[in-house]
Every structure is written in C-alpha cells, then in structure tokens.
Amino acid sequence: PICHPDRQTGVLAVLLDQQEKGLDHRLEEHGRLRMLGLVGVDAEAGTLAKGIVCGECLRRLRRSGCTRVQQILHLLLEALPSSELSLADFPHLYDDGVLIADSLQCAAGNGESGINVLFYGAPGTGKSVFSACVAAQAGLRAWKVRSSTDDGHPLDRAGRLGAYAIAQALLAERSDCVLVFDEVEDVFG
C-alpha cells in the first residue's frame, strides 16, 4: 500500500518525538523512518510523496490508532514473564549469567546502550527463562518483541524486525529495561 505522508504524521510525530511539520528529511534514504524500516520508497512512483510505502509496523500502528509511547510499546512488545527460577537454577551457566547481569547493570547505571547478548540453543532449553533470570539479577525489566499480534496472527520477518528497531529507538533513553528478541530463528530461518 502507498501511504501519503500527511496521513502518517500523527503516528510518525509520536515515534520521532517531533512536531508533525518537517518530517520530509526523515523520509530520505538515510532518514530515521527509512532506517527503522517504517517506510520504504517505491522508486517507480516519481516523487517521494507519491512513493512512500508503509512498512508492516507502520500499518499496524496506523490501524491501532496509538498516539502515545506506552501504547506503541504495548503494541510491539510484551513483558517477558518473570520466572520462579534464579541464576542458581542454571549451575552450568551461573558464572556467565552473573557476568552478563553485572555488565547489564553497569551499563544501565552508566546510561550506556547497545549491550548485545546472544543465547543459542535448541527450542525448549530455557533460553527465555534464563534471559528473565539474568534481567532479574540485574534489576532490570525485560521486554520481549512480540511474535504475534494481540489477535494471534503471526508477525512476519519485516514486522518483527521493524518492531525491534522501533522499540530500540523508543527505549533508548531508558536505563531500567532489557529488550529480548526471542524466537529469532523465525526471522532468519
């Protein structure tokens, strides 16, 4: 679908924490909207205004009517369920878990971002629970990128990656949370 920019400005203004005017430069090739995957440009359309193609995340946001950051976050993320377990319940990973938790806690305390950790293993081996335990050990709230909509429809690769990019942008100033991208093999597989 082709979307005229004027129809998007309310949602875009919230996502960018900007006034509705002056969003044109963000639609350029290296502009924030394109970098987040919210929009693309149909090169055959002739002009930028006619060629803006809405990304899946932007379509979902537009349909939802979300206008506040918390609403947008709820649409894209869900709380990673806390666990009754702790790092001590993963004796083979305990030292690594403490090291990761300490690193996350230190980064959060110093206002650093971009700490990335990859947990790899077969489905059902406890990666999500371990992630929740690491976040709890660090005293941080864990958010998970949704893999389906509220009505149960699965999100495609572009939708999940877009949600992740938007969530990173919206949570960038917060130092109290961890963003978990679970079931990543669905995106790359």
C-alpha positions as YAML, in Angstrom:
chain: A
units: angstrom
residues:
- id: 1
  name: PRO
  ca: [0.00, 0.00, 0.00]
- id: 2
  name: ILE
  ca: [1.08, 3.53, -0.77]
- id: 3
  name: CYS
  ca: [0.58, 5.99, 2.07]
- id: 4
  name: HIS
  ca: [0.61, 9.74, 1.73]
- id: 5
  name: PRO
  ca: [2.89, 11.27, 4.38]
- id: 6
  name: ASP
  ca: [0.17, 13.61, 5.67]
- id: 7
  name: ARG
  ca: [-1.85, 10.59, 6.83]
- id: 8
  name: GLN
  ca: [1.10, 9.30, 8.83]
- id: 9
  name: THR
  ca: [2.24, 12.45, 10.59]
- id: 10
  name: GLY
  ca: [0.43, 11.82, 13.88]
- id: 11
  name: VAL
  ca: [1.99, 8.39, 14.39]
- id: 12
  name: LEU
  ca: [5.32, 9.48, 12.95]
- id: 13
  name: ALA
  ca: [5.46, 12.52, 15.22]
- id: 14
  name: VAL
  ca: [4.99, 10.26, 18.28]
- id: 15
  name: LEU
  ca: [7.63, 7.79, 17.09]
- id: 16
  name: LEU
  ca: [10.12, 10.56, 16.45]
- id: 17
  name: ASP
  ca: [9.14, 12.73, 19.41]
- id: 18
  name: GLN
  ca: [8.94, 15.65, 16.99]
- id: 19
  name: GLN
  ca: [6.47, 18.17, 15.65]
- id: 20
  name: GLU
  ca: [4.36, 16.97, 12.75]
- id: 21
  name: LYS
  ca: [5.92, 19.56, 10.44]
- id: 22
  name: GLY
  ca: [9.33, 18.96, 8.98]
- id: 23
  name: LEU
  ca: [9.31, 15.18, 8.65]
- id: 24
  name: ASP
  ca: [10.45, 15.21, 5.00]
- id: 25
  name: HIS
  ca: [14.15, 14.86, 5.78]
- id: 26
  name: ARG
  ca: [13.37, 11.78, 7.87]
- id: 27
  name: LEU
  ca: [11.89, 10.16, 4.78]
- id: 28
  name: GLU
  ca: [15.11, 10.49, 2.81]
- id: 29
  name: GLU
  ca: [17.27, 7.44, 2.08]
- id: 30
  name: HIS
  ca: [19.28, 7.65, 5.31]
- id: 31
  name: GLY
  ca: [16.49, 9.29, 7.29]
- id: 32
  name: ARG
  ca: [15.28, 7.76, 10.51]
- id: 33
  name: LEU
  ca: [11.98, 6.48, 9.11]
- id: 34
  name: ARG
  ca: [13.68, 4.56, 6.37]
- id: 35
  name: MET
  ca: [16.41, 3.30, 8.69]
- id: 36
  name: LEU
  ca: [13.78, 1.97, 11.14]
- id: 37
  name: GLY
  ca: [12.03, 0.18, 8.31]
- id: 38
  name: LEU
  ca: [8.80, 2.05, 8.93]
- id: 39
  name: VAL
  ca: [8.63, 3.18, 5.35]
- id: 40
  name: GLY
  ca: [10.20, 2.40, 2.05]
- id: 41
  name: VAL
  ca: [10.12, 4.26, -1.21]
- id: 42
  name: ASP
  ca: [8.77, 2.96, -4.48]
- id: 43
  name: ALA
  ca: [11.39, 4.20, -6.94]
- id: 44
  name: GLU
  ca: [8.90, 3.96, -9.81]
- id: 45
  name: ALA
  ca: [6.42, 6.39, -8.22]
- id: 46
  name: GLY
  ca: [8.15, 9.50, -9.50]
- id: 47
  name: THR
  ca: [8.11, 11.66, -6.37]
- id: 48
  name: LEU
  ca: [8.87, 10.96, -2.74]
- id: 49
  name: ALA
  ca: [5.38, 11.98, -1.60]
- id: 50
  name: LYS
  ca: [3.74, 9.54, -4.02]
- id: 51
  name: GLY
  ca: [6.20, 6.72, -3.46]
- id: 52
  name: ILE
  ca: [6.15, 6.21, 0.29]
- id: 53
  name: VAL
  ca: [5.40, 2.57, 1.01]
- id: 54
  name: CYS
  ca: [4.27, 1.78, 4.52]
- id: 55
  name: GLY
  ca: [6.14, -0.92, 6.38]
- id: 56
  name: GLU
  ca: [4.22, -3.58, 8.27]
- id: 57
  name: CYS
  ca: [4.88, -1.91, 11.64]
- id: 58
  name: LEU
  ca: [3.60, 1.42, 10.42]
- id: 59
  name: ARG
  ca: [0.45, -0.22, 9.05]
- id: 60
  name: ARG
  ca: [-0.14, -1.89, 12.43]
- id: 61
  name: LEU
  ca: [0.47, 1.35, 14.28]
- id: 62
  name: ARG
  ca: [-1.82, 3.25, 11.96]
- id: 63
  name: ARG
  ca: [-4.62, 0.69, 12.32]
- id: 64
  name: SER
  ca: [-4.22, 0.70, 16.11]
- id: 65
  name: GLY
  ca: [-4.61, 4.46, 16.49]
- id: 66
  name: CYS
  ca: [-1.72, 4.53, 19.00]
- id: 67
  name: THR
  ca: [-0.58, 8.05, 19.76]
- id: 68
  name: ARG
  ca: [1.41, 7.62, 22.98]
- id: 69
  name: VAL
  ca: [4.77, 5.95, 23.50]
- id: 70
  name: GLN
  ca: [3.38, 3.47, 26.06]
- id: 71
  name: GLN
  ca: [0.62, 2.43, 23.66]
- id: 72
  name: ILE
  ca: [3.14, 1.90, 20.87]
- id: 73
  name: LEU
  ca: [5.41, -0.12, 23.15]
- id: 74
  name: HIS
  ca: [2.46, -2.30, 24.21]
- id: 75
  name: LEU
  ca: [1.63, -2.95, 20.56]
- id: 76
  name: LEU
  ca: [5.21, -4.00, 19.74]
- id: 77
  name: LEU
  ca: [6.38, -5.60, 22.99]
- id: 78
  name: GLU
  ca: [5.18, -7.73, 25.85]
- id: 79
  name: ALA
  ca: [6.66, -8.22, 29.27]
- id: 80
  name: LEU
  ca: [8.97, -11.23, 29.39]
- id: 81
  name: PRO
  ca: [7.32, -13.35, 32.08]
- id: 82
  name: SER
  ca: [9.26, -13.41, 35.32]
- id: 83
  name: SER
  ca: [10.44, -16.77, 36.48]
- id: 84
  name: GLU
  ca: [10.29, -18.55, 39.79]
- id: 85
  name: LEU
  ca: [13.80, -19.73, 38.98]
- id: 86
  name: SER
  ca: [17.02, -17.81, 39.54]
- id: 87
  name: LEU
  ca: [20.50, -17.96, 38.09]
- id: 88
  name: ALA
  ca: [21.36, -20.53, 40.77]
- id: 89
  name: ASP
  ca: [18.98, -22.92, 38.98]
- id: 90
  name: PHE
  ca: [21.32, -22.84, 35.99]
- id: 91
  name: PRO
  ca: [24.56, -24.08, 37.64]
- id: 92
  name: HIS
  ca: [26.25, -24.69, 34.28]
- id: 93
  name: LEU
  ca: [25.55, -21.06, 33.27]
- id: 94
  name: TYR
  ca: [25.67, -19.38, 36.67]
- id: 95
  name: ASP
  ca: [29.04, -17.63, 36.31]
- id: 96
  name: ASP
  ca: [28.22, -16.42, 32.79]
- id: 97
  name: GLY
  ca: [24.77, -15.29, 33.94]
- id: 98
  name: VAL
  ca: [26.25, -13.23, 36.79]
- id: 99
  name: LEU
  ca: [28.83, -11.71, 34.44]
- id: 100
  name: ILE
  ca: [26.12, -10.76, 31.94]
- id: 101
  name: ALA
  ca: [23.83, -9.39, 34.67]
- id: 102
  name: ASP
  ca: [26.69, -7.34, 36.15]
- id: 103
  name: SER
  ca: [27.55, -5.98, 32.70]
- id: 104
  name: LEU
  ca: [23.93, -5.03, 32.04]
- id: 105
  name: GLN
  ca: [23.57, -3.44, 35.46]
- id: 106
  name: CYS
  ca: [26.78, -1.45, 35.00]
- id: 107
  name: ALA
  ca: [25.74, -0.33, 31.51]
- id: 108
  name: ALA
  ca: [22.31, 0.72, 32.77]
- id: 109
  name: GLY
  ca: [23.88, 2.62, 35.66]
- id: 110
  name: ASN
  ca: [26.21, 4.46, 33.27]
- id: 111
  name: GLY
  ca: [23.49, 5.18, 30.72]
- id: 112
  name: GLU
  ca: [25.13, 3.01, 28.08]
- id: 113
  name: SER
  ca: [23.11, 1.24, 25.42]
- id: 114
  name: GLY
  ca: [23.77, -1.36, 22.80]
- id: 115
  name: ILE
  ca: [24.81, -4.23, 25.03]
- id: 116
  name: ASN
  ca: [24.01, -7.32, 22.97]
- id: 117
  name: VAL
  ca: [23.97, -10.92, 24.15]
- id: 118
  name: LEU
  ca: [23.09, -13.99, 22.09]
- id: 119
  name: PHE
  ca: [21.75, -17.12, 23.78]
- id: 120
  name: TYR
  ca: [21.84, -20.05, 21.40]
- id: 121
  name: GLY
  ca: [20.31, -23.46, 21.81]
- id: 122
  name: ALA
  ca: [17.60, -25.82, 20.71]
- id: 123
  name: PRO
  ca: [13.96, -24.86, 21.37]
- id: 124
  name: GLY
  ca: [12.81, -25.62, 24.89]
- id: 125
  name: THR
  ca: [16.24, -25.50, 26.55]
- id: 126
  name: GLY
  ca: [15.44, -22.49, 28.76]
- id: 127
  name: LYS
  ca: [16.89, -19.52, 26.89]
- id: 128
  name: SER
  ca: [13.87, -17.30, 27.61]
- id: 129
  name: VAL
  ca: [13.74, -18.29, 31.28]
- id: 130
  name: PHE
  ca: [17.48, -17.75, 31.58]
- id: 131
  name: SER
  ca: [17.05, -14.30, 29.97]
- id: 132
  name: ALA
  ca: [14.39, -13.46, 32.56]
- id: 133
  name: CYS
  ca: [16.71, -14.61, 35.36]
- id: 134
  name: VAL
  ca: [19.61, -12.50, 34.03]
- id: 135
  name: ALA
  ca: [17.35, -9.44, 33.80]
- id: 136
  name: ALA
  ca: [16.05, -10.04, 37.34]
- id: 137
  name: GLN
  ca: [19.60, -10.46, 38.65]
- id: 138
  name: ALA
  ca: [20.50, -7.13, 37.04]
- id: 139
  name: GLY
  ca: [17.39, -5.47, 38.49]
- id: 140
  name: LEU
  ca: [16.05, -4.65, 35.03]
- id: 141
  name: ARG
  ca: [12.64, -5.12, 33.48]
- id: 142
  name: ALA
  ca: [12.67, -7.49, 30.49]
- id: 143
  name: TRP
  ca: [10.57, -6.75, 27.42]
- id: 144
  name: LYS
  ca: [10.11, -9.21, 24.57]
- id: 145
  name: VAL
  ca: [9.46, -8.34, 20.94]
- id: 146
  name: ARG
  ca: [6.07, -9.75, 20.05]
- id: 147
  name: SER
  ca: [5.94, -12.66, 17.64]
- id: 148
  name: SER
  ca: [2.21, -12.29, 17.03]
- id: 149
  name: THR
  ca: [-0.49, -9.63, 17.16]
- id: 150
  name: ASP
  ca: [-2.99, -9.35, 20.01]
- id: 151
  name: ASP
  ca: [-5.46, -11.36, 17.93]
- id: 152
  name: GLY
  ca: [-2.96, -14.20, 17.42]
- id: 153
  name: HIS
  ca: [-1.79, -13.51, 13.87]
- id: 154
  name: PRO
  ca: [1.94, -14.20, 13.50]
- id: 155
  name: LEU
  ca: [4.18, -11.28, 12.62]
- id: 156
  name: ASP
  ca: [6.35, -11.72, 9.57]
- id: 157
  name: ARG
  ca: [10.09, -11.09, 9.45]
- id: 158
  name: ALA
  ca: [9.74, -7.42, 8.47]
- id: 159
  name: GLY
  ca: [7.11, -6.84, 11.16]
- id: 160
  name: ARG
  ca: [9.26, -8.31, 13.92]
- id: 161
  name: LEU
  ca: [12.46, -6.58, 12.81]
- id: 162
  name: GLY
  ca: [10.57, -3.30, 12.49]
- id: 163
  name: ALA
  ca: [9.09, -3.72, 15.97]
- id: 164
  name: TYR
  ca: [12.56, -4.39, 17.33]
- id: 165
  name: ALA
  ca: [14.05, -1.30, 15.67]
- id: 166
  name: ILE
  ca: [11.21, 0.94, 16.85]
- id: 167
  name: ALA
  ca: [11.37, -0.46, 20.38]
- id: 168
  name: GLN
  ca: [15.13, 0.16, 20.49]
- id: 169
  name: ALA
  ca: [14.55, 3.77, 19.45]
- id: 170
  name: LEU
  ca: [11.74, 4.33, 21.97]
- id: 171
  name: LEU
  ca: [13.59, 2.66, 24.84]
- id: 172
  name: ALA
  ca: [16.99, 4.22, 24.08]
- id: 173
  name: GLU
  ca: [16.77, 6.78, 26.88]
- id: 174
  name: ARG
  ca: [15.60, 4.29, 29.50]
- id: 175
  name: SER
  ca: [18.05, 2.58, 31.80]
- id: 176
  name: ASP
  ca: [15.64, 0.22, 33.54]
- id: 177
  name: CYS
  ca: [14.99, -2.38, 30.89]
- id: 178
  name: VAL
  ca: [16.31, -5.13, 28.66]
- id: 179
  name: LEU
  ca: [14.93, -5.88, 25.22]
- id: 180
  name: VAL
  ca: [14.73, -9.58, 24.35]
- id: 181
  name: PHE
  ca: [14.27, -10.83, 20.79]
- id: 182
  name: ASP
  ca: [13.01, -14.37, 21.36]
- id: 183
  name: GLU
  ca: [12.49, -16.99, 18.66]
- id: 184
  name: VAL
  ca: [14.94, -15.17, 16.40]
- id: 185
  name: GLU
  ca: [15.24, -18.24, 14.19]
- id: 186
  name: ASP
  ca: [11.75, -17.39, 12.87]
- id: 187
  name: VAL
  ca: [13.20, -14.19, 11.46]
- id: 188
  name: PHE
  ca: [16.34, -15.67, 9.94]
- id: 189
  name: GLY
  ca: [15.14, -19.18, 9.17]
...
